[in-house]
Short mmCIF file of C-alpha atoms in Angstrom, two decimals:
data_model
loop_
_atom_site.label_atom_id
_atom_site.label_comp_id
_atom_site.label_asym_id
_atom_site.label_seq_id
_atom_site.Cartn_x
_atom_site.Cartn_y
_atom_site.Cartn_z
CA UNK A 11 113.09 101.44 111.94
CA UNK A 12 112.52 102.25 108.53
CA UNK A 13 114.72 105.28 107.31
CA UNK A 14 112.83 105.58 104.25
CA UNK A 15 109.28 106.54 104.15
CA UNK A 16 106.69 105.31 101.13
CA UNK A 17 106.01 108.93 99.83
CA UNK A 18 109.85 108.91 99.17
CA UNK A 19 110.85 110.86 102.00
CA UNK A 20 112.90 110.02 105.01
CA UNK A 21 110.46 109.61 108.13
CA UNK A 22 112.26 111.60 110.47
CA UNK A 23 111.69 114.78 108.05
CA UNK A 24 108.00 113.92 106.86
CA UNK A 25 106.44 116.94 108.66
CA UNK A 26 104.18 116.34 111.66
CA UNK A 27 106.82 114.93 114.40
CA UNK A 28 105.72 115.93 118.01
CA UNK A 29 107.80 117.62 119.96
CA UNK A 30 109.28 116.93 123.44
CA UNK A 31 107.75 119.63 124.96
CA UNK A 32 104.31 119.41 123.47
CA UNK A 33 104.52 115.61 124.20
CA UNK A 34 104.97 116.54 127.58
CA UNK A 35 101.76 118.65 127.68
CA UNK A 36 99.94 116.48 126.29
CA UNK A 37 100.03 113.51 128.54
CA UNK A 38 99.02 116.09 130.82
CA UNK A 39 96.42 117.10 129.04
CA UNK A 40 95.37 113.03 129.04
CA UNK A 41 95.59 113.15 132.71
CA UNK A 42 93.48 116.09 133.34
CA UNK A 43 90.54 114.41 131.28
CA UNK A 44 91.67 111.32 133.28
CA UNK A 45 90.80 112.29 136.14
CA UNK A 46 87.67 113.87 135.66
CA UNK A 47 85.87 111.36 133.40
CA UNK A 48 82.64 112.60 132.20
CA UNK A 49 79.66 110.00 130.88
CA UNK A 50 77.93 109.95 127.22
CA UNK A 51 76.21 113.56 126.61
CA UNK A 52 77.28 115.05 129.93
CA UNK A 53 80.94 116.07 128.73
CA UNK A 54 80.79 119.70 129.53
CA UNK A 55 84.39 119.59 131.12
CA UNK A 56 86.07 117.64 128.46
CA UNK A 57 84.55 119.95 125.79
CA UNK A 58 85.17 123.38 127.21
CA UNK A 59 89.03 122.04 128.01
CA UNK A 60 89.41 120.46 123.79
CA UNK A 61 88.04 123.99 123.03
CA UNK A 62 90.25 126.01 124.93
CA UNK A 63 93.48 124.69 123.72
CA UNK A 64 92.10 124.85 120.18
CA UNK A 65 91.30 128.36 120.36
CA UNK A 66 94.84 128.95 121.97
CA UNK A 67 96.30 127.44 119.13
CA UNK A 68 94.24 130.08 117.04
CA UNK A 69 91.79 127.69 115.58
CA UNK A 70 87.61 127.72 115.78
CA UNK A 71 86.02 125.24 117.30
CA UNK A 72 82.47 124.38 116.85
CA UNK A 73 80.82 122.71 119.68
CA UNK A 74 77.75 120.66 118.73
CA UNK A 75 74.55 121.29 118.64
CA UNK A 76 74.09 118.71 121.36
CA UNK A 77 76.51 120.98 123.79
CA UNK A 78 79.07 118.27 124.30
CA UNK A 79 81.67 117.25 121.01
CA UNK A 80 83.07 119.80 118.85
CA UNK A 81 83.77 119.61 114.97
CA UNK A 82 87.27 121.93 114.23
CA UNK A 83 88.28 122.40 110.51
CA UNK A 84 92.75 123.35 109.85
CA UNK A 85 93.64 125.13 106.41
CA UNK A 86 89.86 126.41 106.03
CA UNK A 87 89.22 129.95 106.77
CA UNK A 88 85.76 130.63 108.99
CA UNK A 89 83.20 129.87 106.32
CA UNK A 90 84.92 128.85 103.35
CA UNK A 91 84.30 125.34 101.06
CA UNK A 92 87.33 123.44 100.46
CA UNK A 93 88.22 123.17 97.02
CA UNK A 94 89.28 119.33 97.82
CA UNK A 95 87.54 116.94 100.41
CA UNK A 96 88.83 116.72 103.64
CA UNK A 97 90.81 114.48 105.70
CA UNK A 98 88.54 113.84 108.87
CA UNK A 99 90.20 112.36 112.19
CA UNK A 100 87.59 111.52 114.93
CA UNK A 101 88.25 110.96 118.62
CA UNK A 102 85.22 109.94 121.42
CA UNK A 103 85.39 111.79 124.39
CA UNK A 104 83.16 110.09 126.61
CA UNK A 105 83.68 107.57 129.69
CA UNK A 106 82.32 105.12 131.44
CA UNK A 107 80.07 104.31 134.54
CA UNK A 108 82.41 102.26 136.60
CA UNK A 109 85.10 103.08 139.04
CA UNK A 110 88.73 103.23 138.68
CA UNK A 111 90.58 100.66 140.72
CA UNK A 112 94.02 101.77 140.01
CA UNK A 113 96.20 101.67 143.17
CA UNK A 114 99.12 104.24 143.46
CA UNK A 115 98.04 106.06 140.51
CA UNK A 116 98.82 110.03 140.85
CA UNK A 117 95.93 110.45 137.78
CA UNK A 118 93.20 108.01 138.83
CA UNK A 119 89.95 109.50 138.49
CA UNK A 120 88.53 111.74 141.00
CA UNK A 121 85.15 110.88 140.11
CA UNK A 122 82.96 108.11 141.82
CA UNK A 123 81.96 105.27 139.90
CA UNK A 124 83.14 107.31 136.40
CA UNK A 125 86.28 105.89 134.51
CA UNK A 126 88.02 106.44 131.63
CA UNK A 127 88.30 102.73 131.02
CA UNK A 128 88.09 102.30 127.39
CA UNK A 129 91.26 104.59 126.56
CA UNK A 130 88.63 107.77 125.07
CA UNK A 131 91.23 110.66 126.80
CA UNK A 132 94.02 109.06 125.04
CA UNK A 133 92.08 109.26 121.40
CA UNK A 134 90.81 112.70 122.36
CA UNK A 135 94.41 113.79 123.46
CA UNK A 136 96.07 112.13 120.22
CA UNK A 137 93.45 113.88 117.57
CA UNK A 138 94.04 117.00 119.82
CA UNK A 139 98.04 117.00 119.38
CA UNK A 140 97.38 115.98 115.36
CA UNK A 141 95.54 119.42 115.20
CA UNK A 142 98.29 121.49 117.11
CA UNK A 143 100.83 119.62 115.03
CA UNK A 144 98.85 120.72 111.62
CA UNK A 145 98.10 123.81 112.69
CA UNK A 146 101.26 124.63 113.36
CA UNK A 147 102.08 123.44 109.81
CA UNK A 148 99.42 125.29 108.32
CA UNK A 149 100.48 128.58 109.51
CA UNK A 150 104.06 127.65 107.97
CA UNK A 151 102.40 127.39 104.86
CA UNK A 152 103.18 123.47 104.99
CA UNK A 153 99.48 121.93 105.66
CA UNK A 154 98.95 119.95 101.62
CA UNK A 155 95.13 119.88 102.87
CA UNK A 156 92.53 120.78 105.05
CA UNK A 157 91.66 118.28 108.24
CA UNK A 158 88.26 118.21 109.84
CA UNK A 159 89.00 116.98 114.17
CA UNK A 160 86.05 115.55 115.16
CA UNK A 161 85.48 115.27 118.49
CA UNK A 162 82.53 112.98 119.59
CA UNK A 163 80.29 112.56 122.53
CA UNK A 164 78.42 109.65 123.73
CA UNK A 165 80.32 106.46 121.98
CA UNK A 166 79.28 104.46 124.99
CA UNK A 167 75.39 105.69 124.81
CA UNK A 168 73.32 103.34 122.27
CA UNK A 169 72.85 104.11 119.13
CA UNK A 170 75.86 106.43 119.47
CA UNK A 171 77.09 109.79 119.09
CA UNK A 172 78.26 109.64 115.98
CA UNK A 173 74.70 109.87 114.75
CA UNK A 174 74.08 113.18 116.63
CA UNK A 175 77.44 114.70 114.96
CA UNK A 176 76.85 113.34 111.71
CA UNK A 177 73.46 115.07 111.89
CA UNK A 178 75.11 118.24 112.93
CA UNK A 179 77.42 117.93 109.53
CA UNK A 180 80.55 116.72 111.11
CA UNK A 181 80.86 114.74 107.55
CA UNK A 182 80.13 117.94 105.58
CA UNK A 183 82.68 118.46 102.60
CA UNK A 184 84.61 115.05 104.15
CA UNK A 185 86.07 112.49 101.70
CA UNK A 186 88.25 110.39 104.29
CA UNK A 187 87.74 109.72 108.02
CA UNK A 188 90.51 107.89 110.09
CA UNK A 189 90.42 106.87 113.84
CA UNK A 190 92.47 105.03 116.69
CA UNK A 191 91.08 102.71 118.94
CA UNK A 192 93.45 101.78 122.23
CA UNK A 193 94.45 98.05 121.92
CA UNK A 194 95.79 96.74 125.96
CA UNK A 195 97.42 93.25 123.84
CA UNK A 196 99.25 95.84 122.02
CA UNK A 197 102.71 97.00 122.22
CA UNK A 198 102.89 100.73 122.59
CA UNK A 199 104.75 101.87 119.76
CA UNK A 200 102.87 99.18 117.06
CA UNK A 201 99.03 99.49 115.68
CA UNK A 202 97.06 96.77 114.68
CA UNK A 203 95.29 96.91 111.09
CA UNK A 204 93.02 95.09 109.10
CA UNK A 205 91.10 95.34 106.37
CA UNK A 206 87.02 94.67 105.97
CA UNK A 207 85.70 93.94 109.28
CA UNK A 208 87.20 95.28 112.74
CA UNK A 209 84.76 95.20 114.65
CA UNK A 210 81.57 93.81 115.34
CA UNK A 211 77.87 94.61 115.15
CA UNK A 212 76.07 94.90 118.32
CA UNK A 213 72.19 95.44 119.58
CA UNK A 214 70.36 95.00 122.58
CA UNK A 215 67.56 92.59 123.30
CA UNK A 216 64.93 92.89 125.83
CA UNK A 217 62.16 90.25 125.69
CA UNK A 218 58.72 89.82 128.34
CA UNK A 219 57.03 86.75 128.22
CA UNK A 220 53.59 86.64 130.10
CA UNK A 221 50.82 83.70 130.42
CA UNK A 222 48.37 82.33 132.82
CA UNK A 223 50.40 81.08 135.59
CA UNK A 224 49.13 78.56 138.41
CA UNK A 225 50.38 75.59 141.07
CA UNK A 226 53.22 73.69 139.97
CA UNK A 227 51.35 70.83 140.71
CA UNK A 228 49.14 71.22 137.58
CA UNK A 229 51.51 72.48 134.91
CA UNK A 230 48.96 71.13 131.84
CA UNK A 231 46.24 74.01 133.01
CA UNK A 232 49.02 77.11 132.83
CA UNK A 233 51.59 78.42 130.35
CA UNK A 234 54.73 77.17 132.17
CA UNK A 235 56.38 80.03 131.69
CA UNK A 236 59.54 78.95 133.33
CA UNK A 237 60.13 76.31 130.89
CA UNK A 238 59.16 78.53 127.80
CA UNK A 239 61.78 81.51 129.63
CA UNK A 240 64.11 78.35 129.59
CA UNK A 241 63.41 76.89 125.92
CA UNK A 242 63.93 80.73 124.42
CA UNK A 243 67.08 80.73 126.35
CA UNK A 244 68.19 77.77 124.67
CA UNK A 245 66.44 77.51 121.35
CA UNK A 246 66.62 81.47 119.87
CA UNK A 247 70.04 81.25 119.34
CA UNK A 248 70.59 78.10 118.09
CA UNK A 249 67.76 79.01 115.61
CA UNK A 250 68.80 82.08 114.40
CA UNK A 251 72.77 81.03 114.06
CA UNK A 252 71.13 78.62 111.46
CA UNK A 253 68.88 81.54 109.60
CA UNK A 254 71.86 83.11 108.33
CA UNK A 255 75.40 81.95 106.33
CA UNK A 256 77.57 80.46 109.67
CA UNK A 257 80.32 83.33 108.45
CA UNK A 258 78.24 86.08 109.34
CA UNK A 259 78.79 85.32 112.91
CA UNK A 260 75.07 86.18 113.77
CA UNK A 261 75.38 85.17 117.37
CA UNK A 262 72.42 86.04 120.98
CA UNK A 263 73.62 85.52 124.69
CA UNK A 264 71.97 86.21 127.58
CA UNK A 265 73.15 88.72 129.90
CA UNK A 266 70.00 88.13 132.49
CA UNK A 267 67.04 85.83 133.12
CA UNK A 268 64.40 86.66 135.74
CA UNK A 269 61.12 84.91 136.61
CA UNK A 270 59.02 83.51 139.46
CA UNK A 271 59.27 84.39 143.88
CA UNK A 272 58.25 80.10 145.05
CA UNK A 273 59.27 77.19 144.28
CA UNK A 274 55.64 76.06 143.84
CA UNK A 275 54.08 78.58 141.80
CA UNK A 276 54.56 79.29 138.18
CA UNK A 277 54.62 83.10 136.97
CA UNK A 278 52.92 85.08 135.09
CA UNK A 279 55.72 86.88 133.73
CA UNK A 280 59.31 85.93 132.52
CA UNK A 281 61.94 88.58 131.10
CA UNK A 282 65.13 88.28 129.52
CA UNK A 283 68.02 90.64 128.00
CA UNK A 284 71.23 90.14 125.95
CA UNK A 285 72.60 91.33 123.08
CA UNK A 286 72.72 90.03 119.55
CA UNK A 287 76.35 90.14 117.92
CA UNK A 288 77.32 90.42 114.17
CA UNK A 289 79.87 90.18 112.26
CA UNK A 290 78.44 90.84 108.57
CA UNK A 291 77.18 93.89 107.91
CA UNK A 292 74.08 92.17 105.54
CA UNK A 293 73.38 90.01 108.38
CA UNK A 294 73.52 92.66 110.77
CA UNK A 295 70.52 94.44 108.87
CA UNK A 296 68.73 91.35 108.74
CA UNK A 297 69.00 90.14 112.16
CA UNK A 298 66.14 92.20 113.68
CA UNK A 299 63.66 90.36 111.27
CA UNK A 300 65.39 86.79 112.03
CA UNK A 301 65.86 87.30 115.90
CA UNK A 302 61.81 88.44 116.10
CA UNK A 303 60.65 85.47 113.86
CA UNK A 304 62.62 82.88 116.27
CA UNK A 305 61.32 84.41 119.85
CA UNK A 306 57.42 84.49 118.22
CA UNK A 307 58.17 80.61 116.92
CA UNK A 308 59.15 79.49 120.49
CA UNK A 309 57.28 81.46 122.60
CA UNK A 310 54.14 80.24 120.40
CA UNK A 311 55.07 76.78 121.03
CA UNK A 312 55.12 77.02 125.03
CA UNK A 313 51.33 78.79 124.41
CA UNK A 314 53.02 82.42 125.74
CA UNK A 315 52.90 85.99 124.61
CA UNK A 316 56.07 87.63 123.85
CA UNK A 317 56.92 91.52 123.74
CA UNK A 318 60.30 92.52 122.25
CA UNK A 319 62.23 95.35 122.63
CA UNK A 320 64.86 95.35 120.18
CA UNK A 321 67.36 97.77 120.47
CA UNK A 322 69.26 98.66 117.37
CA UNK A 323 73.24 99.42 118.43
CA UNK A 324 75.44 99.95 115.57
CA UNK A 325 76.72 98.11 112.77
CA UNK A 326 80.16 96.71 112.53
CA UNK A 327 83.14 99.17 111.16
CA UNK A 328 84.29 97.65 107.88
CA UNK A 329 87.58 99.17 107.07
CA UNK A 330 87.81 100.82 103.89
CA UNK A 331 90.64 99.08 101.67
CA UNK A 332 92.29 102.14 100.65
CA UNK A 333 92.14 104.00 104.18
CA UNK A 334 93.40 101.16 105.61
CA UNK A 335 96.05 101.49 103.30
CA UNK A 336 96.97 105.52 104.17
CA UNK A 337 96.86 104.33 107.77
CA UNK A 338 99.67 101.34 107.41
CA UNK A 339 101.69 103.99 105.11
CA UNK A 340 101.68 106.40 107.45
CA UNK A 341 103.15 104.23 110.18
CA UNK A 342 105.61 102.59 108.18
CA UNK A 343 106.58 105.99 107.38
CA UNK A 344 107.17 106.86 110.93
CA UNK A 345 108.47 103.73 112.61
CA UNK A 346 108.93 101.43 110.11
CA UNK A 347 107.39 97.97 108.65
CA UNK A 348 107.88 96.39 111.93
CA UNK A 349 105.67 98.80 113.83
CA UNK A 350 102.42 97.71 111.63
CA UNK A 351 100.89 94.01 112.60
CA UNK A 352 97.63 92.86 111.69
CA UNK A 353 95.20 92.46 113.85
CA UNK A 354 91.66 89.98 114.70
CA UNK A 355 87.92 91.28 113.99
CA UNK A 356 87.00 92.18 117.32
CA UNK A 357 83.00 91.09 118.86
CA UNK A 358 83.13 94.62 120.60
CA UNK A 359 80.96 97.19 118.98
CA UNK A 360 82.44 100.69 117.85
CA UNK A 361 80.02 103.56 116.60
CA UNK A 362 82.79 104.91 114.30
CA UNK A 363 81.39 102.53 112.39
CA UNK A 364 78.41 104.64 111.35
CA UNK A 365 80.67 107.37 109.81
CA UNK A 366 81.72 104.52 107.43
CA UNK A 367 78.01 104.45 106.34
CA UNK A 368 78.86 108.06 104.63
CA UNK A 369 82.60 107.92 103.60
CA UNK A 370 85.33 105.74 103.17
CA UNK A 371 87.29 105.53 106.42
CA UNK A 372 89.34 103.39 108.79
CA UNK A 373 89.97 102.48 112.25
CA UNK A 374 93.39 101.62 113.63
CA UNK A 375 94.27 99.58 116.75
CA UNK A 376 96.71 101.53 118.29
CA UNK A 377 99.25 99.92 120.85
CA UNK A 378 99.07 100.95 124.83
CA UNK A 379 100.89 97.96 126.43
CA UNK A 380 103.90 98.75 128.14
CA UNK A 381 106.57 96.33 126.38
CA UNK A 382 107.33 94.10 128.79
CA UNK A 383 104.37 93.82 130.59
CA UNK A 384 102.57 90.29 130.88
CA UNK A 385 99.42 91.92 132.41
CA UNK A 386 97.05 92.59 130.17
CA UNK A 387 94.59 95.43 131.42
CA UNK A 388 91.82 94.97 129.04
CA UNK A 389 89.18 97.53 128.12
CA UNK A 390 86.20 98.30 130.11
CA UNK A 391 88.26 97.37 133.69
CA UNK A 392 88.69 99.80 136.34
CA UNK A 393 92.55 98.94 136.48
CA UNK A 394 92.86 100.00 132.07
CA UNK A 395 95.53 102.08 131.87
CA UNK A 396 97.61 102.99 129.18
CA UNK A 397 101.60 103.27 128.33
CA UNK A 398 101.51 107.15 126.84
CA UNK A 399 104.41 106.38 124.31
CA UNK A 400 101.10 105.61 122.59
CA UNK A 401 100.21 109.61 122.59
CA UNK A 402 103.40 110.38 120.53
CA UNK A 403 102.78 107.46 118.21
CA UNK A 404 98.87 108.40 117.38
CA UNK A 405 99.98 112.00 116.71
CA UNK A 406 102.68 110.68 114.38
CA UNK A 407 100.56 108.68 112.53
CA UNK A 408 98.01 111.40 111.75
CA UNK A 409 100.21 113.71 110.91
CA UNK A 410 101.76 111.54 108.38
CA UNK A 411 98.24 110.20 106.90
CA UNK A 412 97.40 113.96 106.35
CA UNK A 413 100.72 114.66 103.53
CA UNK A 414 100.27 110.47 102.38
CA UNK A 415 96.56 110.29 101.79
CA UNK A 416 96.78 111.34 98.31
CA UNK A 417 92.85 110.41 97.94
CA UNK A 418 91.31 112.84 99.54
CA UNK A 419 93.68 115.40 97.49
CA UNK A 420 92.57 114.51 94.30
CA UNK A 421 88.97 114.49 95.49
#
């Protein structure tokens, strides 16, 4: 470990370490939410509990205007403009609709079919303890600027909650946003960074085909609408990954196909869904336009009528260069060079991405594998789980990025 920290300081007296005690009530805290996962827009629980333990810490909370999320500014008294933009850290709160398969786990979810799969109560718990941890430095007269906690609903729910809090002026008076993401392939104790890209676009696509159907026996009088179901399958894809520069990563697969009840009829109706990945942001804004104008050219060749339903998502998160930057000095400063790897664009989509459309900001991977461990219990699996070093290790790291982010001092 590094004994020497980039602002000059030694990293064991930075401000902002966690302490035993309130590390210890915080992976309660994680377990609580835990086990009672709550989905996109319904997290009444999760809120009320982040709101409490704010308000203990003698802090005000705002909860959204949505009634689920909260915004929570340190170093600003009720009502006042900061005379520098703030440092913003952002946590999602929400789970997701699948059950936790965990065996011999004392904090599994008590909640049928609901899961916090995707590592949400460990960001929520981590921006939680950063905001103890400042305010606690704040009332010491140590706190070199005001942070924003934001604490979002609905990450999981298409287009996102992020749009909801932005709305709501969660970015109000913000210069900087930062944010963790849990990474199962990596090493609790490490976070994974990168700059540009992280993550990927992502949209849904829901497409009905319809045409005169008839006997199989005399395809030439009916739109086959099997075969045109099978040649947009096929063809759309191919097409548009040629519409665009082969970088952008402008990529459609199928999720489901469904037509016809007998083998010797053909339907009058044909559906199928996916979603439509990116890895450009240009392309991304494009892609509606190309993905329509290659479903209408092969659905027009098989003599069918196509309706599409095109779903925007949310565009990828393109790290800022220079938050990226606060982010890897505030680790180093904590743990050392050896802590900080870089890490892959991912194809998973991440609404954090449309606070980036506002301010600069950046996303970190942070590390939840047990070291050691050759199982790798990916995201969005009832059996996720996560090593709660991690906990310590995200608070750290915020803490840090609040006295290193010289940036958002100077405005």
């Amino acid at each position: 470990m590094s004994s020497e920290s980039e602002a000059g300081l030694p990293g064991d007296v930075l401000p902002g370490v966690l302490s035993e005690s309130l590390h210890a009530e915080l992976v309660a805290f994680r377990r609580d939410l835990h086990m009672h996962p709550e989905l996109g827009n319904q997290e009444f629980r999760t809120t009320a509990a982040i709101k409490e333990r704010l308000e203990r810490a003698g802090l005000r909370p705002r909860v959204l205007a949505t009634g689920t999320g909260l915004v929570c500014d340190i170093g600003l008294t009720h009502g006042e403009r900061p005379a520098v933009p703030l440092l913003a850290l952002r946590a999602d709160i929400d789970a997701l609709p699948i059950p936790d398969t965990k065996a011999d786990c004392a904090y599994r979810s008590t909640v049928p079919d609901r899961a916090h799969a995707c590592g949400h109560d460990v960001h929520t718990t981590v921006v939680l303890g950063a905001g103890l941890v400042l305010a606690d430095l704040h009332a010491k007269d140590l706190l070199p600027r005001p942070v924003r906690l934001i604490f979002q609903p609905a990450e999981e729910v298409l287009p996102g909650g992020a749009l909801s809090a932005i709305e709501d002026g969660a970015l109000t008076d913000v210069g900087r946003i930062l944010a963790v993401h849990c990474d199962p392939r990596v090493d609790a104790g490490r976070i994974g960074l990168r700059h540009g890209a992280i993550t990927s676009a992502c949209d849904r696509l829901e497409i009905a085909l319809d045409g005169s159907g008839g006997h199989t026996a005399r395809p030439h009088l009916t739109t086959d609408l099997v075969t045109a179901a099978a040649r947009v399958a096929v063809d759309v894809p191919a097409l548009i990954a040629r519409r665009v520069d082969t970088r952008a990563g402008l990529a459609l697969t199928w999720g489901r196909i469904e037509s016809g009840h007998a083998p010797n009829v053909i339907p009058q109706h044909a559906e199928l869904s996916g979603t439509v990945r990116c890895l450009d942001l240009e392309a991304w804004r494009q892609a509606p336009d190309i993905v329509h104008a290659a479903i209408d050219e092969v659905a027009t060749l098989h003599r069918a009528k196509s309706e599409i339903n095109y779903v925007r998502g949310v565009p990828p998160v393109v790290n800022d260069r220079e938050s990226t930057e606060v982010l890897r000095r505030a680790m180093v400063a904590r743990r050392g060079m050896k802590a900080v790897e870089s890490t892959e664009q991912s194809l998973g989509g991440e609404d954090f991405s449309w606070y980036l459309e506002h301010v600069p900001g950046a996303m970190a991977r942070l590390g939840v594998r047990r070291p050691g461990e050759r199982t790798v219990r990916d995201l969005h699996q009832g059996d996720f789980d996560a090593d709660e070093y991690a906990i310590t290790v995200g608070v750290e790291m915020f803490t840090a990025a609040a006295f290193l982010d010289m940036g958002t001092a100077r405005g």
